[in-house]
Amino acid sequence: MALKVRCHDLTPAVMFFVLGVICFTLSAKAAATLDRELMSTGAFSIDQLMELAGLSVSQVVYRVHPINKGKRILVAVGPGNNGGDGLVAARHLRHYGYQPSVYYPKRPKNDLYQRLAKQLEDLDVPFVDDFPTALQSTDHVIDAIFGFSFSGEVREPFPTVIQAMAETKIPVTSVDAPSSWDIEEGPPKSGVGSKFHPDVLVSLTAPKPLVKHFKGRHFIGGRFVAPAIAKKYDFDVPAYEGVDQIVEVGPEGLKL
């Protein structure tokens, strides 16, 4: 069955479909509101939410790119929470037996991000300085540069990175939003990111409006919303199975 919800722009929503057309999704404003709710009445810390989000991303990569397809995973990490999700995913992938490397050119001084980077260093995960060069010797890419809160101009060094991801034939998995895409309108009409169409998208908690422009494999991840919060915001939590942190959905919102 399709994932259904009744919503408006302030209400988080998984998805609502009429004849296969996406009618409502989770706006950037609603996503930010839900995050605040999870960290207040939901009693989660940002560390916990990031850990669960990154775990979801790692499970998607394990699903779409099993280790026999190649162990080398290049993670492009941005300076915010989306980048933190990528760092967590890299750690889990290292424990799964992959060989992740991390491109992290804009490291915040925030203690949380420093600890995430230190955890990777302790696992001998290499940090690379040249993304295009690293791309030539990898099997899969995780795009964890910008998430649902992105707006404005893409600044250096990320235009080069996004362009490289747009041009490569190596599969790319984007975290929550393809970097440079407008959360409502999808890919830019021109310039940086206009030709960037990743192979896989992991929507965290719920899809964002840009999914109507996305044509690849689509997963929902982030198994942490309590029934009471879902009820308050009037949306359906996906039916996760067993220990899975992810659910794959088709073009009409159907579970695969």
Coordinates of N, CA and C in Angstrom, one line a residue:
M1 N 0.8 -1.2 0.0 CA 0.0 0.0 0.0 C 0.9 1.2 0.0
A2 N 0.3 2.4 -0.5 CA 1.1 3.6 -0.5 C 1.2 4.2 0.9
L3 N 2.2 5.0 1.1 CA 2.4 5.7 2.4 C 1.5 6.9 2.3
K4 N 0.6 7.1 3.2 CA -0.4 8.1 3.1 C -0.3 9.1 4.3
V5 N -0.7 10.4 4.0 CA -0.7 11.4 5.0 C -1.6 12.5 4.7
R6 N -2.1 13.2 5.7 CA -2.8 14.5 5.5 C -1.9 15.6 6.0
C7 N -1.6 16.6 5.3 CA -0.6 17.5 5.8 C -0.7 18.9 5.1
H8 N 0.0 19.9 5.7 CA 0.3 21.1 5.0 C 1.7 21.5 5.3
D9 N 2.2 22.7 4.9 CA 3.6 23.0 4.9 C 4.2 23.0 6.3
L10 N 3.4 23.0 7.4 CA 4.0 23.0 8.7 C 3.9 21.6 9.3
T11 N 3.3 20.7 8.6 CA 3.1 19.3 9.2 C 4.0 18.3 8.5
P12 N 4.9 17.6 9.2 CA 5.7 16.6 8.6 C 4.9 15.5 7.9
A13 N 5.3 15.0 6.8 CA 4.5 14.0 6.1 C 5.4 13.1 5.4
V14 N 5.1 11.8 5.4 CA 5.8 10.8 4.6 C 5.6 11.1 3.1
M15 N 4.4 10.7 2.7 CA 4.0 11.0 1.3 C 2.5 10.8 1.1
F16 N 1.9 11.5 0.2 CA 0.5 11.3 -0.2 C 0.5 11.2 -1.7
F17 N -0.1 10.2 -2.2 CA -0.1 9.9 -3.7 C -1.6 9.9 -4.2
V18 N -1.8 10.5 -5.3 CA -3.1 10.4 -6.0 C -2.8 10.0 -7.5
L19 N -3.1 8.8 -7.9 CA -2.8 8.3 -9.2 C -1.3 8.4 -9.5
G20 N -0.5 8.1 -8.5 CA 0.9 8.1 -8.7 C 1.6 9.4 -8.6
V21 N 0.9 10.5 -8.4 CA 1.5 11.8 -8.3 C 1.7 12.2 -6.9
I22 N 2.9 12.7 -6.6 CA 3.2 13.2 -5.3 C 2.5 14.5 -5.0
C23 N 1.6 14.5 -4.0 CA 0.9 15.7 -3.6 C 1.5 16.5 -2.5
F24 N 2.0 15.7 -1.4 CA 2.5 16.4 -0.3 C 3.8 15.7 0.2
T25 N 4.7 16.4 0.6 CA 6.0 15.9 1.2 C 6.4 16.7 2.4
L26 N 7.5 16.5 2.9 CA 8.0 17.2 4.1 C 8.8 18.4 3.7
S27 N 8.3 19.6 3.9 CA 9.0 20.8 3.5 C 10.2 21.0 4.4
A28 N 11.1 21.9 4.0 CA 12.3 22.2 4.8 C 11.9 22.8 6.2
K29 N 10.9 23.6 6.1 CA 10.4 24.2 7.4 C 9.8 23.2 8.3
A30 N 9.0 22.2 7.8 CA 8.5 21.1 8.6 C 9.6 20.2 9.1
A31 N 10.6 20.0 8.3 CA 11.7 19.1 8.7 C 12.4 19.7 9.9
A32 N 12.6 21.0 9.8 CA 13.3 21.7 10.9 C 12.4 21.6 12.2
T33 N 11.1 21.8 12.0 CA 10.2 21.8 13.2 C 10.2 20.4 13.8
L34 N 10.2 19.4 13.0 CA 10.2 18.0 13.5 C 11.5 17.7 14.2
D35 N 12.6 18.1 13.7 CA 13.9 17.9 14.4 C 13.9 18.6 15.8
R36 N 13.3 19.8 15.8 CA 13.3 20.4 17.2 C 12.4 19.6 18.1
E37 N 11.3 19.1 17.5 CA 10.4 18.3 18.4 C 11.1 17.0 18.9
L38 N 11.8 16.4 18.0 CA 12.5 15.2 18.4 C 13.5 15.5 19.5
M39 N 14.1 16.6 19.5 CA 15.2 17.0 20.5 C 14.6 17.7 21.7
S40 N 13.3 17.9 21.7 CA 12.7 18.5 22.9 C 11.8 17.5 23.6
T41 N 10.5 17.4 23.1 CA 9.6 16.4 23.7 C 10.0 15.0 23.4
G42 N 10.7 14.8 22.3 CA 11.2 13.4 21.9 C 12.4 13.0 22.7
A43 N 13.1 13.9 23.4 CA 14.2 13.6 24.3 C 15.4 13.0 23.6
F44 N 15.6 13.2 22.3 CA 16.8 12.8 21.6 C 17.8 13.8 21.7
S45 N 19.1 13.4 21.6 CA 20.2 14.4 21.4 C 20.5 14.4 20.0
I46 N 21.2 15.5 19.6 CA 21.7 15.5 18.2 C 22.6 14.4 17.8
D47 N 23.4 13.9 18.8 CA 24.3 12.8 18.6 C 23.5 11.5 18.2
Q48 N 22.4 11.3 19.0 CA 21.6 10.1 18.7 C 21.0 10.2 17.3
L49 N 20.4 11.3 17.0 CA 19.7 11.4 15.7 C 20.7 11.2 14.5
M50 N 21.9 11.8 14.7 CA 22.9 11.7 13.7 C 23.4 10.2 13.6
E51 N 23.5 9.6 14.7 CA 24.0 8.2 14.7 C 22.9 7.3 13.9
L52 N 21.7 7.5 14.2 CA 20.6 6.7 13.6 C 20.5 7.0 12.1
A53 N 20.7 8.3 11.7 CA 20.6 8.7 10.3 C 21.8 8.1 9.6
G54 N 23.0 8.2 10.1 CA 24.2 7.6 9.5 C 24.1 6.1 9.3
L55 N 23.5 5.5 10.4 CA 23.3 4.0 10.3 C 22.4 3.7 9.1
S56 N 21.3 4.5 8.9 CA 20.4 4.3 7.8 C 21.1 4.4 6.5
V57 N 22.0 5.4 6.4 CA 22.7 5.6 5.1 C 23.6 4.4 4.8
S58 N 24.3 3.9 5.9 CA 25.2 2.8 5.7 C 24.4 1.5 5.3
Q59 N 23.2 1.4 5.8 CA 22.4 0.2 5.4 C 22.0 0.3 3.9
V60 N 21.7 1.5 3.5 CA 21.3 1.7 2.1 C 22.5 1.3 1.2
V61 N 23.7 1.8 1.5 CA 24.8 1.5 0.7 C 25.1 0.0 0.7
Y62 N 24.9 -0.7 1.9 CA 25.1 -2.1 1.9 C 24.1 -2.8 1.1
R63 N 22.9 -2.3 0.9 CA 21.8 -2.8 0.1 C 22.1 -2.7 -1.4
V64 N 22.4 -1.4 -1.8 CA 22.5 -1.2 -3.2 C 23.9 -1.5 -3.8
H65 N 24.9 -1.5 -2.9 CA 26.3 -1.8 -3.3 C 26.9 -2.8 -2.4
P66 N 26.5 -4.1 -2.5 CA 27.1 -5.1 -1.6 C 28.6 -5.1 -1.8
I67 N 29.3 -5.6 -0.7 CA 30.7 -5.5 -0.7 C 31.4 -6.2 -1.8
N68 N 30.7 -7.2 -2.5 CA 31.3 -7.9 -3.6 C 31.3 -7.1 -4.9
K69 N 30.7 -5.9 -4.8 CA 30.8 -5.0 -6.0 C 31.9 -4.0 -5.9
G70 N 32.6 -4.1 -4.7 CA 33.8 -3.2 -4.5 C 33.7 -2.6 -3.1
K71 N 34.9 -2.6 -2.5 CA 34.9 -2.1 -1.1 C 35.2 -0.7 -0.9
R72 N 35.6 0.0 -2.0 CA 36.1 1.4 -1.8 C 34.9 2.4 -1.9
I73 N 34.7 3.1 -0.8 CA 33.6 4.0 -0.7 C 34.2 5.4 -0.4
L74 N 33.9 6.4 -1.3 CA 34.3 7.7 -1.1 C 33.2 8.6 -0.5
V75 N 33.4 9.2 0.6 CA 32.3 10.0 1.3 C 32.7 11.5 1.2
A76 N 31.8 12.2 0.5 CA 32.0 13.7 0.4 C 31.2 14.3 1.5
V77 N 31.9 15.0 2.4 CA 31.3 15.5 3.7 C 31.3 17.0 3.7
G78 N 30.1 17.5 4.0 CA 29.9 18.9 4.2 C 30.1 19.4 5.6
P79 N 30.0 20.7 5.9 CA 30.3 21.2 7.2 C 29.2 21.1 8.2
G80 N 28.0 20.6 7.9 CA 26.9 20.6 8.8 C 26.4 19.2 9.2
N81 N 25.1 19.2 9.6 CA 24.6 17.9 10.0 C 24.6 16.8 9.0
N82 N 24.4 17.2 7.7 CA 24.4 16.2 6.6 C 25.8 15.6 6.5
G83 N 26.8 16.4 6.7 CA 28.1 15.9 6.7 C 28.4 14.9 7.9
G84 N 27.8 15.3 9.1 CA 27.9 14.4 10.2 C 27.3 13.0 10.0
D85 N 26.1 13.0 9.3 CA 25.5 11.7 8.9 C 26.5 10.9 8.0
G86 N 27.2 11.6 7.1 CA 28.2 10.9 6.3 C 29.3 10.3 7.1
L87 N 29.8 11.1 8.1 CA 30.9 10.5 8.9 C 30.5 9.3 9.7
V88 N 29.2 9.3 10.2 CA 28.7 8.1 10.9 C 28.6 7.0 9.9
A89 N 28.1 7.2 8.7 CA 27.9 6.2 7.7 C 29.3 5.6 7.4
A90 N 30.3 6.4 7.3 CA 31.6 5.9 6.9 C 32.1 4.9 8.0
R91 N 31.9 5.3 9.3 CA 32.3 4.4 10.4 C 31.6 3.1 10.4
H92 N 30.3 3.1 10.1 CA 29.6 1.8 10.1 C 30.1 1.0 8.9
L93 N 30.3 1.6 7.8 CA 30.8 0.9 6.6 C 32.1 0.3 6.8
R94 N 33.0 1.0 7.5 CA 34.3 0.4 7.9 C 34.1 -0.9 8.7
H95 N 33.2 -0.9 9.6 CA 32.9 -2.0 10.4 C 32.3 -3.2 9.6
Y96 N 31.6 -2.8 8.6 CA 31.0 -3.8 7.7 C 32.0 -4.5 6.8
G97 N 33.2 -3.9 6.7 CA 34.3 -4.5 5.9 C 34.6 -3.7 4.7
Y98 N 34.0 -2.6 4.5 CA 34.3 -1.7 3.3 C 35.6 -0.9 3.7
Q99 N 36.1 -0.2 2.6 CA 37.3 0.6 2.8 C 36.9 2.1 2.5
P100 N 36.2 2.7 3.4 CA 35.8 4.1 3.1 C 37.0 5.1 3.2
S101 N 36.9 6.1 2.4 CA 37.8 7.3 2.5 C 36.9 8.5 2.6
V102 N 37.4 9.6 3.2 CA 36.5 10.8 3.5 C 37.2 12.0 2.9
Y103 N 36.4 12.8 2.2 CA 36.8 14.1 1.7 C 36.0 15.1 2.6
Y104 N 36.7 15.9 3.4 CA 36.1 16.7 4.5 C 36.9 18.0 4.5
P105 N 36.7 18.9 3.5 CA 37.5 20.1 3.4 C 37.2 21.2 4.4
K106 N 36.0 21.2 4.9 CA 35.5 22.3 5.8 C 35.1 21.7 7.2
R107 N 36.1 21.5 8.0 CA 35.9 20.9 9.3 C 35.4 21.9 10.3
P108 N 34.2 21.8 10.9 CA 33.8 22.7 12.0 C 34.6 22.4 13.2
K109 N 34.7 23.4 14.1 CA 35.3 23.3 15.4 C 34.4 22.7 16.5
N110 N 33.2 22.4 16.1 CA 32.2 21.8 17.0 C 32.7 20.5 17.5
D111 N 32.5 20.3 18.8 CA 33.1 19.1 19.5 C 32.5 17.8 18.9
L112 N 31.2 17.8 18.5 CA 30.6 16.6 17.9 C 31.3 16.2 16.7
Y113 N 31.5 17.1 15.7 CA 32.1 16.7 14.5 C 33.6 16.3 14.7
Q114 N 34.3 16.9 15.6 CA 35.6 16.5 15.9 C 35.7 15.1 16.4
R115 N 34.7 14.8 17.2 CA 34.7 13.4 17.8 C 34.4 12.4 16.7
L116 N 33.5 12.7 15.8 CA 33.2 11.8 14.7 C 34.4 11.6 13.8
A117 N 35.1 12.6 13.5 CA 36.3 12.5 12.7 C 37.4 11.7 13.4
K118 N 37.5 11.9 14.7 CA 38.5 11.2 15.5 C 38.2 9.7 15.5
Q119 N 36.9 9.3 15.6 CA 36.5 7.9 15.5 C 37.0 7.2 14.2
L120 N 36.9 8.0 13.1 CA 37.3 7.5 11.9 C 38.9 7.3 11.8
E121 N 39.5 8.3 12.3 CA 41.0 8.3 12.4 C 41.5 7.1 13.2
D122 N 40.8 6.8 14.3 CA 41.2 5.6 15.1 C 40.9 4.3 14.3
L123 N 40.1 4.3 13.3 CA 39.8 3.1 12.5 C 40.7 3.1 11.2
D124 N 41.6 4.0 11.2 CA 42.6 4.2 10.0 C 41.8 4.5 8.7
V125 N 40.7 5.2 8.8 CA 40.0 5.6 7.6 C 40.7 6.9 7.1
P126 N 41.2 6.9 5.9 CA 41.9 8.0 5.3 C 41.1 9.2 5.0
F127 N 41.6 10.4 5.2 CA 41.0 11.6 4.8 C 41.7 12.1 3.6
V128 N 41.0 12.4 2.5 CA 41.7 12.8 1.3 C 41.5 14.3 1.0
D129 N 42.4 14.9 0.3 CA 42.4 16.3 0.0 C 41.9 16.6 -1.4
D130 N 42.0 15.7 -2.3 CA 41.7 15.9 -3.7 C 40.5 15.0 -4.1
F131 N 39.3 15.5 -4.2 CA 38.2 14.7 -4.5 C 38.2 14.1 -5.9
P132 N 38.5 14.9 -7.0 CA 38.5 14.3 -8.3 C 39.5 13.2 -8.4
T133 N 40.7 13.3 -7.8 CA 41.7 12.3 -7.9 C 41.2 11.0 -7.1
A134 N 40.6 11.2 -5.9 CA 40.1 10.1 -5.1 C 39.0 9.4 -5.8
L135 N 38.2 10.1 -6.6 CA 37.1 9.5 -7.3 C 37.6 8.5 -8.4
Q136 N 38.8 8.6 -8.8 CA 39.3 7.7 -9.9 C 39.6 6.3 -9.3
S137 N 39.6 6.2 -8.0 CA 40.0 4.9 -7.4 C 38.9 4.5 -6.3
T138 N 37.7 4.7 -6.7 CA 36.6 4.3 -5.7 C 35.5 3.5 -6.5
D139 N 34.7 2.8 -5.7 CA 33.6 2.0 -6.3 C 32.2 2.6 -6.1
H140 N 32.1 3.5 -5.1 CA 30.8 4.1 -4.8 C 31.0 5.4 -4.0
V141 N 30.1 6.3 -4.2 CA 30.3 7.6 -3.6 C 29.1 7.9 -2.8
I142 N 29.3 8.5 -1.6 CA 28.2 9.0 -0.7 C 28.3 10.5 -0.8
D143 N 27.2 11.2 -1.2 CA 27.1 12.6 -1.2 C 26.5 13.1 0.1
A144 N 27.3 13.5 1.0 CA 26.8 14.0 2.3 C 27.3 15.5 2.5
I145 N 27.1 16.3 1.5 CA 27.6 17.7 1.5 C 26.5 18.6 2.1
F146 N 25.4 18.7 1.4 CA 24.3 19.6 1.9 C 23.0 18.8 2.0
G147 N 22.2 19.2 3.0 CA 20.9 18.5 3.3 C 19.7 19.4 3.1
F148 N 18.6 19.1 3.8 CA 17.4 19.8 3.6 C 17.5 21.3 3.9
S149 N 18.4 21.8 4.7 CA 18.5 23.2 5.0 C 19.3 24.0 4.1
F150 N 19.8 23.4 3.0 CA 20.7 24.1 2.1 C 19.8 25.1 1.3
S151 N 20.5 26.3 1.1 CA 19.9 27.3 0.2 C 21.1 28.3 -0.2
G152 N 20.9 29.0 -1.2 CA 21.9 29.9 -1.7 C 22.9 29.4 -2.6
E153 N 24.1 30.0 -2.6 CA 25.1 29.7 -3.6 C 26.0 28.5 -3.0
V154 N 26.4 27.7 -3.9 CA 27.4 26.6 -3.6 C 28.8 27.2 -3.7
R155 N 29.5 27.2 -2.5 CA 30.8 27.8 -2.5 C 31.9 26.8 -2.5
E156 N 33.1 27.3 -2.9 CA 34.3 26.4 -3.0 C 34.6 25.8 -1.7
P157 N 35.1 24.6 -1.7 CA 35.5 23.8 -2.9 C 34.4 22.9 -3.5
F158 N 33.2 23.1 -3.1 CA 32.1 22.1 -3.4 C 31.6 22.2 -4.8
P159 N 31.7 23.3 -5.6 CA 31.2 23.2 -7.0 C 32.0 22.2 -7.8
T160 N 33.3 22.1 -7.6 CA 34.1 21.1 -8.3 C 33.7 19.7 -7.9
V161 N 33.4 19.5 -6.6 CA 33.0 18.1 -6.1 C 31.7 17.7 -6.8
I162 N 30.7 18.6 -6.7 CA 29.4 18.3 -7.3 C 29.5 18.1 -8.8
Q163 N 30.3 18.9 -9.5 CA 30.5 18.7 -10.9 C 31.1 17.3 -11.2
A164 N 32.0 16.9 -10.4 CA 32.7 15.6 -10.5 C 31.7 14.5 -10.3
M165 N 30.8 14.6 -9.3 CA 29.8 13.6 -9.1 C 28.7 13.6 -10.2
A166 N 28.5 14.7 -10.8 CA 27.5 14.8 -11.9 C 28.1 14.0 -13.2
E167 N 29.4 14.1 -13.3 CA 30.0 13.6 -14.5 C 30.5 12.1 -14.4
T168 N 30.7 11.6 -13.2 CA 31.2 10.3 -13.0 C 30.2 9.2 -13.4
K169 N 30.7 8.1 -13.8 CA 29.8 6.9 -14.0 C 29.8 6.0 -12.8
I170 N 30.5 6.4 -11.8 CA 30.5 5.6 -10.5 C 29.2 5.9 -9.8
P171 N 28.5 5.0 -9.2 CA 27.2 5.2 -8.6 C 27.3 6.2 -7.4
V172 N 26.4 7.0 -7.2 CA 26.4 8.0 -6.1 C 25.1 7.9 -5.3
T173 N 25.2 7.8 -4.0 CA 24.1 7.8 -3.0 C 24.1 9.2 -2.3
S174 N 23.0 9.9 -2.4 CA 22.8 11.2 -1.7 C 22.1 11.1 -0.4
V175 N 22.5 11.8 0.6 CA 21.9 11.8 1.9 C 20.9 12.9 2.0
D176 N 19.6 12.6 2.0 CA 18.5 13.5 2.3 C 18.1 14.4 1.1
A177 N 19.2 14.9 0.4 CA 18.9 15.7 -0.8 C 20.2 15.7 -1.6
P178 N 20.1 15.6 -3.0 CA 21.3 15.7 -3.8 C 21.9 17.1 -3.6
S179 N 23.1 17.2 -3.3 CA 23.8 18.4 -3.0 C 23.6 19.4 -4.1
S180 N 23.2 20.6 -3.8 CA 23.0 21.8 -4.7 C 21.5 21.9 -5.1
W181 N 20.7 20.8 -4.9 CA 19.3 20.8 -5.3 C 18.5 21.7 -4.3
D182 N 17.6 22.5 -4.9 CA 16.6 23.2 -4.0 C 15.6 22.2 -3.4
I183 N 15.4 22.4 -2.1 CA 14.6 21.4 -1.4 C 13.2 21.3 -1.9
E184 N 12.7 22.4 -2.5 CA 11.3 22.4 -3.1 C 11.3 22.2 -4.6
E185 N 12.3 22.8 -5.3 CA 12.2 22.8 -6.8 C 13.1 21.8 -7.4
G186 N 14.0 21.1 -6.7 CA 14.9 20.1 -7.3 C 16.1 20.7 -7.9
P187 N 16.7 20.1 -8.9 CA 18.0 20.6 -9.5 C 17.9 22.0 -10.0
P188 N 19.0 22.7 -9.9 CA 19.0 24.1 -10.5 C 18.8 24.1 -12.0
K189 N 18.3 25.1 -12.5 CA 18.0 25.2 -13.9 C 19.3 25.3 -14.7
S190 N 20.3 25.8 -14.1 CA 21.6 25.9 -14.8 C 22.7 26.0 -13.7
G191 N 23.9 25.9 -14.2 CA 25.1 26.0 -13.3 C 25.3 24.8 -12.4
V192 N 25.9 25.0 -11.3 CA 26.4 23.9 -10.4 C 25.2 23.0 -10.0
G193 N 25.3 21.7 -10.3 CA 24.3 20.8 -9.9 C 23.1 20.6 -10.9
S194 N 23.1 21.4 -11.9 CA 21.9 21.3 -12.9 C 21.9 19.9 -13.6
K195 N 23.1 19.2 -13.7 CA 23.1 17.9 -14.3 C 23.5 16.8 -13.3
F196 N 23.3 17.1 -12.0 CA 23.7 16.1 -11.0 C 22.4 15.3 -10.7
H197 N 22.4 14.0 -11.0 CA 21.3 13.2 -10.8 C 21.8 11.9 -10.2
P198 N 21.9 11.8 -8.8 CA 22.5 10.6 -8.2 C 21.7 9.4 -8.4
D199 N 22.3 8.2 -8.2 CA 21.6 7.0 -8.5 C 20.7 6.6 -7.4
V200 N 21.0 7.0 -6.2 CA 20.2 6.6 -5.0 C 20.0 7.8 -4.1
L201 N 18.9 7.8 -3.4 CA 18.5 8.9 -2.5 C 18.0 8.3 -1.2
V202 N 18.6 8.8 -0.1 CA 18.1 8.3 1.3 C 17.4 9.5 1.9
S203 N 16.1 9.5 1.9 CA 15.3 10.5 2.6 C 15.2 10.2 4.1
L204 N 15.7 11.1 4.9 CA 15.8 10.9 6.3 C 14.5 11.3 7.0
T205 N 13.9 10.5 7.7 CA 12.5 10.6 8.4 C 11.4 10.6 7.4
A206 N 11.5 11.4 6.3 CA 10.4 11.5 5.3 C 11.0 12.2 4.1
P207 N 10.4 11.9 2.9 CA 10.8 12.6 1.7 C 10.6 14.1 1.7
K208 N 11.4 14.8 0.9 CA 11.2 16.2 0.7 C 10.7 16.5 -0.6
P209 N 10.1 17.7 -0.9 CA 9.4 17.9 -2.2 C 10.3 17.7 -3.4
L210 N 11.6 17.8 -3.3 CA 12.5 17.5 -4.5 C 12.4 16.1 -5.0
V211 N 11.8 15.2 -4.3 CA 11.7 13.8 -4.8 C 11.0 13.7 -6.1
K212 N 10.1 14.6 -6.4 CA 9.3 14.5 -7.6 C 10.2 14.7 -8.9
H213 N 11.5 15.1 -8.6 CA 12.4 15.3 -9.7 C 13.5 14.1 -9.7
F214 N 13.4 13.2 -8.7 CA 14.4 12.2 -8.6 C 13.9 10.9 -9.3
K215 N 14.8 10.3 -10.0 CA 14.4 9.1 -10.9 C 15.1 7.8 -10.5
G216 N 16.0 7.8 -9.4 CA 16.7 6.6 -9.1 C 16.1 5.8 -8.0
R217 N 16.8 5.0 -7.3 CA 16.3 4.2 -6.2 C 16.2 5.1 -5.0
H218 N 15.0 5.0 -4.3 CA 14.7 5.9 -3.2 C 14.4 5.1 -2.0
F219 N 15.0 5.5 -0.9 CA 14.8 4.8 0.4 C 14.4 5.9 1.4
I220 N 13.6 5.5 2.4 CA 13.3 6.3 3.6 C 14.1 5.7 4.7
G221 N 14.8 6.5 5.5 CA 15.6 6.0 6.6 C 15.4 6.9 7.8
G222 N 15.8 6.4 9.0 CA 15.7 7.2 10.2 C 14.6 6.6 11.1
R223 N 14.9 5.5 11.7 CA 13.8 4.8 12.4 C 13.8 5.2 13.9
F224 N 13.3 6.4 14.1 CA 13.4 7.0 15.5 C 12.1 7.8 15.9
V225 N 11.1 7.9 15.0 CA 10.0 8.7 15.3 C 9.0 7.9 16.2
A226 N 8.7 8.4 17.4 CA 7.8 7.7 18.3 C 6.3 7.8 17.8
P227 N 5.5 6.8 18.0 CA 4.1 6.9 17.6 C 3.4 8.2 18.0
A228 N 3.6 8.7 19.2 CA 3.0 9.9 19.7 C 3.3 11.1 18.9
I229 N 4.6 11.2 18.5 CA 5.0 12.3 17.6 C 4.4 12.2 16.2
A230 N 4.5 11.0 15.7 CA 3.9 10.8 14.4 C 2.4 11.1 14.4
K231 N 1.7 10.8 15.4 CA 0.3 11.1 15.6 C 0.1 12.6 15.7
K232 N 0.9 13.2 16.4 CA 0.8 14.7 16.6 C 0.9 15.4 15.3
Y233 N 1.9 14.9 14.5 CA 2.2 15.6 13.2 C 1.4 14.9 12.0
D234 N 0.6 13.9 12.4 CA -0.4 13.4 11.4 C 0.3 12.7 10.2
F235 N 1.2 11.8 10.5 CA 1.8 11.1 9.3 C 2.1 9.7 9.7
D236 N 2.2 8.8 8.7 CA 2.5 7.4 8.9 C 4.0 7.1 8.9
V237 N 4.4 6.4 9.8 CA 5.8 5.9 9.8 C 5.9 4.7 9.0
P238 N 6.9 4.6 8.1 CA 7.0 3.4 7.2 C 7.1 2.1 8.0
A239 N 6.7 1.0 7.4 CA 6.7 -0.3 8.1 C 8.1 -0.9 8.0
Y240 N 9.0 -0.5 8.8 CA 10.3 -1.1 8.8 C 10.3 -2.6 9.2
E241 N 11.1 -3.4 8.6 CA 11.1 -4.8 8.9 C 12.3 -5.2 9.8
G242 N 12.1 -6.1 10.7 CA 13.2 -6.7 11.5 C 14.1 -5.6 12.1
V243 N 15.4 -5.7 11.8 CA 16.4 -4.8 12.3 C 16.6 -3.7 11.3
D244 N 15.9 -3.7 10.1 CA 16.2 -2.7 9.1 C 15.9 -1.2 9.6
Q245 N 16.8 -0.3 9.2 CA 16.6 1.1 9.5 C 16.1 1.8 8.3
I246 N 15.8 1.1 7.2 CA 15.4 1.7 5.9 C 14.3 0.9 5.3
V247 N 13.6 1.6 4.4 CA 12.5 1.1 3.6 C 12.7 1.6 2.2
E248 N 12.7 0.8 1.2 CA 12.8 1.2 -0.2 C 11.4 1.5 -0.7
V249 N 11.2 2.6 -1.4 CA 9.9 2.9 -2.0 C 10.0 3.1 -3.5
G250 N 9.0 2.8 -4.2 CA 8.9 2.9 -5.6 C 8.5 4.3 -6.0
P251 N 8.3 4.5 -7.3 CA 7.9 5.8 -7.8 C 6.5 6.3 -7.4
E252 N 5.7 5.3 -7.0 CA 4.3 5.7 -6.5 C 4.2 5.5 -5.0
G253 N 5.4 5.6 -4.3 CA 5.3 5.5 -2.8 C 5.1 4.1 -2.3
L254 N 5.1 3.1 -3.2 CA 4.9 1.7 -2.7 C 6.1 1.1 -2.2
K255 N 6.0 0.4 -1.1 CA 7.1 -0.3 -0.5 C 7.6 -1.4 -1.4
L256 N 8.9 -1.5 -1.6 CA 9.4 -2.6 -2.5 C 10.0 -3.7 -1.7

